[in-house]
Amino acid sequence: MISQNLSILIAEDDEDDMFIIERSFLNNPNFSKVNLVRNGQEMLDFLQESDELPDVILTDINMPVLDGISAIEKMCEDERLQAIPTFFYSTAINPAYQIKCENLGTKGYLVKPMKIEDFDLIPIQIFSKISES
């Protein structure tokens, strides 16, 4: 059974989206800890330096320094990080991205909502997906 005190690492370069998505997870009873980074390289650095890995990762795709897909590809090379459920989210509705994400073994590809209140659905979708596993 999945814990209701999950920790999540979110990689997001947009300040507004970062604020909104953090609030959405902190307001969801299934998530108790949210860590934020601004790009894929910061995500990898956080994971390498952390003694306690997050229960789940949500990453944007298009970010500076290192994009989300490249960061997840690097995670797949590290046995310690391979088991962390990962999700992509992006404004891009791109079938090529979706196929790439599936090939990387991610748990899901979510489209960033256009309405602020719809961001609250993201933690629900993620919790539902990891509860199925």
Tab-separated table of C-alpha atoms in Angstrom:
chain	number	residue	atom	x	y	z
A	1	MET	CA	0.000	0.000	0.000
A	2	ILE	CA	1.264	3.465	-0.912
A	3	SER	CA	1.997	5.862	1.949
A	4	GLN	CA	0.026	9.070	2.236
A	5	ASN	CA	3.135	10.990	3.260
A	6	LEU	CA	4.865	11.007	-0.094
A	7	SER	CA	7.760	13.237	-1.019
A	8	ILE	CA	8.056	14.645	-4.521
A	9	LEU	CA	10.845	16.330	-6.427
A	10	ILE	CA	9.601	18.788	-9.047
A	11	ALA	CA	11.801	20.177	-11.834
A	12	GLU	CA	10.211	23.319	-13.281
A	13	ASP	CA	11.854	26.412	-14.735
A	14	ASP	CA	8.817	28.713	-14.846
A	15	GLU	CA	8.436	30.657	-11.564
A	16	ASP	CA	4.648	30.944	-11.795
A	17	ASP	CA	4.136	27.271	-12.623
A	18	MET	CA	6.557	26.334	-9.840
A	19	PHE	CA	4.529	28.268	-7.267
A	20	ILE	CA	1.209	26.853	-8.482
A	21	ILE	CA	2.338	23.227	-8.691
A	22	GLU	CA	4.045	23.375	-5.286
A	23	ARG	CA	0.832	24.696	-3.729
A	24	SER	CA	-1.187	21.956	-5.437
A	25	PHE	CA	0.979	19.208	-3.950
A	26	LEU	CA	1.153	20.766	-0.486
A	27	ASN	CA	-2.648	21.052	-0.446
A	28	ASN	CA	-3.034	17.369	-1.331
A	29	PRO	CA	-3.186	15.059	1.718
A	30	ASN	CA	-1.140	12.339	-0.008
A	31	PHE	CA	1.991	14.488	-0.309
A	32	SER	CA	3.851	15.864	2.680
A	33	LYS	CA	7.153	17.073	1.234
A	34	VAL	CA	7.869	19.034	-1.944
A	35	ASN	CA	11.371	19.804	-3.207
A	36	LEU	CA	11.800	22.164	-6.139
A	37	VAL	CA	14.601	22.512	-8.677
A	38	ARG	CA	14.800	24.673	-11.809
A	39	ASN	CA	16.211	22.298	-14.421
A	40	GLY	CA	17.325	18.763	-15.132
A	41	GLN	CA	20.885	19.330	-13.948
A	42	GLU	CA	19.671	20.649	-10.593
A	43	MET	CA	17.427	17.582	-10.389
A	44	LEU	CA	20.366	15.209	-10.929
A	45	ASP	CA	22.515	17.158	-8.461
A	46	PHE	CA	19.746	16.997	-5.851
A	47	LEU	CA	19.361	13.243	-6.332
A	48	GLN	CA	23.113	12.586	-6.156
A	49	GLU	CA	23.542	14.686	-3.007
A	50	SER	CA	20.432	13.479	-1.203
A	51	ASP	CA	20.531	10.739	1.406
A	52	GLU	CA	16.757	10.364	1.207
A	53	LEU	CA	15.393	9.989	-2.311
A	54	PRO	CA	11.951	11.324	-3.230
A	55	ASP	CA	9.064	8.906	-3.624
A	56	VAL	CA	8.197	10.385	-7.013
A	57	ILE	CA	9.572	12.882	-9.554
A	58	LEU	CA	7.640	15.302	-11.750
A	59	THR	CA	9.655	17.088	-14.401
A	60	ASP	CA	8.950	19.618	-17.081
A	61	ILE	CA	10.427	18.694	-20.450
A	62	ASN	CA	11.634	21.996	-21.877
A	63	MET	CA	14.058	23.560	-19.400
A	64	PRO	CA	17.398	25.362	-19.669
A	65	VAL	CA	20.763	23.743	-18.871
A	66	LEU	CA	19.422	20.162	-19.075
A	67	ASP	CA	15.933	19.254	-20.289
A	68	GLY	CA	13.703	16.773	-18.484
A	69	ILE	CA	14.082	13.949	-21.000
A	70	SER	CA	17.894	14.114	-20.891
A	71	ALA	CA	17.800	14.176	-17.087
A	72	ILE	CA	15.604	11.062	-16.951
A	73	GLU	CA	17.897	9.323	-19.466
A	74	LYS	CA	20.805	9.973	-17.083
A	75	MET	CA	18.729	8.713	-14.145
A	76	CYS	CA	18.163	5.445	-16.014
A	77	GLU	CA	21.938	4.877	-15.953
A	78	ASP	CA	21.996	4.943	-12.135
A	79	GLU	CA	20.589	1.846	-10.398
A	80	ARG	CA	19.866	3.860	-7.254
A	81	LEU	CA	17.565	6.196	-9.197
A	82	GLN	CA	15.898	3.799	-11.650
A	83	ALA	CA	13.141	2.727	-9.279
A	84	ILE	CA	11.815	6.240	-8.601
A	85	PRO	CA	8.484	6.697	-10.408
A	86	THR	CA	8.810	9.607	-12.819
A	87	PHE	CA	6.255	11.737	-14.596
A	88	PHE	CA	6.676	14.329	-17.311
A	89	TYR	CA	4.487	17.342	-17.686
A	90	SER	CA	4.624	19.938	-20.387
A	91	THR	CA	2.591	22.447	-22.337
A	92	ALA	CA	3.723	20.600	-25.464
A	93	ILE	CA	1.252	18.047	-26.760
A	94	ASN	CA	3.846	16.207	-28.786
A	95	PRO	CA	3.398	12.523	-29.690
A	96	ALA	CA	7.175	12.149	-30.140
A	97	TYR	CA	7.698	13.303	-26.536
A	98	GLN	CA	5.025	10.910	-25.339
A	99	ILE	CA	6.659	7.964	-27.118
A	100	LYS	CA	10.082	8.933	-25.765
A	101	CYS	CA	8.659	9.123	-22.246
A	102	GLU	CA	7.049	5.691	-22.577
A	103	ASN	CA	10.327	4.247	-23.853
A	104	LEU	CA	12.088	5.640	-20.780
A	105	GLY	CA	9.661	3.773	-18.534
A	106	THR	CA	8.028	6.819	-17.025
A	107	LYS	CA	4.684	6.455	-15.278
A	108	GLY	CA	2.962	9.181	-17.239
A	109	TYR	CA	2.964	12.232	-19.475
A	110	LEU	CA	0.720	15.016	-18.229
A	111	VAL	CA	-0.240	18.141	-20.128
A	112	LYS	CA	0.126	21.336	-18.105
A	113	PRO	CA	-3.305	22.764	-17.413
A	114	MET	CA	-4.402	26.114	-18.794
A	115	LYS	CA	-6.475	26.967	-15.706
A	116	ILE	CA	-4.836	27.402	-12.308
A	117	GLU	CA	-7.451	25.319	-10.499
A	118	ASP	CA	-6.745	22.378	-12.813
A	119	PHE	CA	-3.201	22.114	-11.432
A	120	ASP	CA	-4.830	20.532	-8.370
A	121	LEU	CA	-5.623	17.502	-10.540
A	122	ILE	CA	-1.941	16.712	-11.095
A	123	PRO	CA	-1.250	15.349	-7.571
A	124	ILE	CA	-4.456	13.312	-7.804
A	125	GLN	CA	-3.416	11.822	-11.159
A	126	ILE	CA	0.087	11.032	-9.941
A	127	PHE	CA	-1.088	9.441	-6.693
A	128	SER	CA	-3.615	7.357	-8.613
A	129	LYS	CA	-0.951	6.129	-11.061
A	130	ILE	CA	1.595	5.165	-8.418
A	131	SER	CA	-1.103	3.502	-6.309
A	132	GLU	CA	-1.826	1.188	-9.260
A	133	SER	CA	1.782	-0.050	-9.295
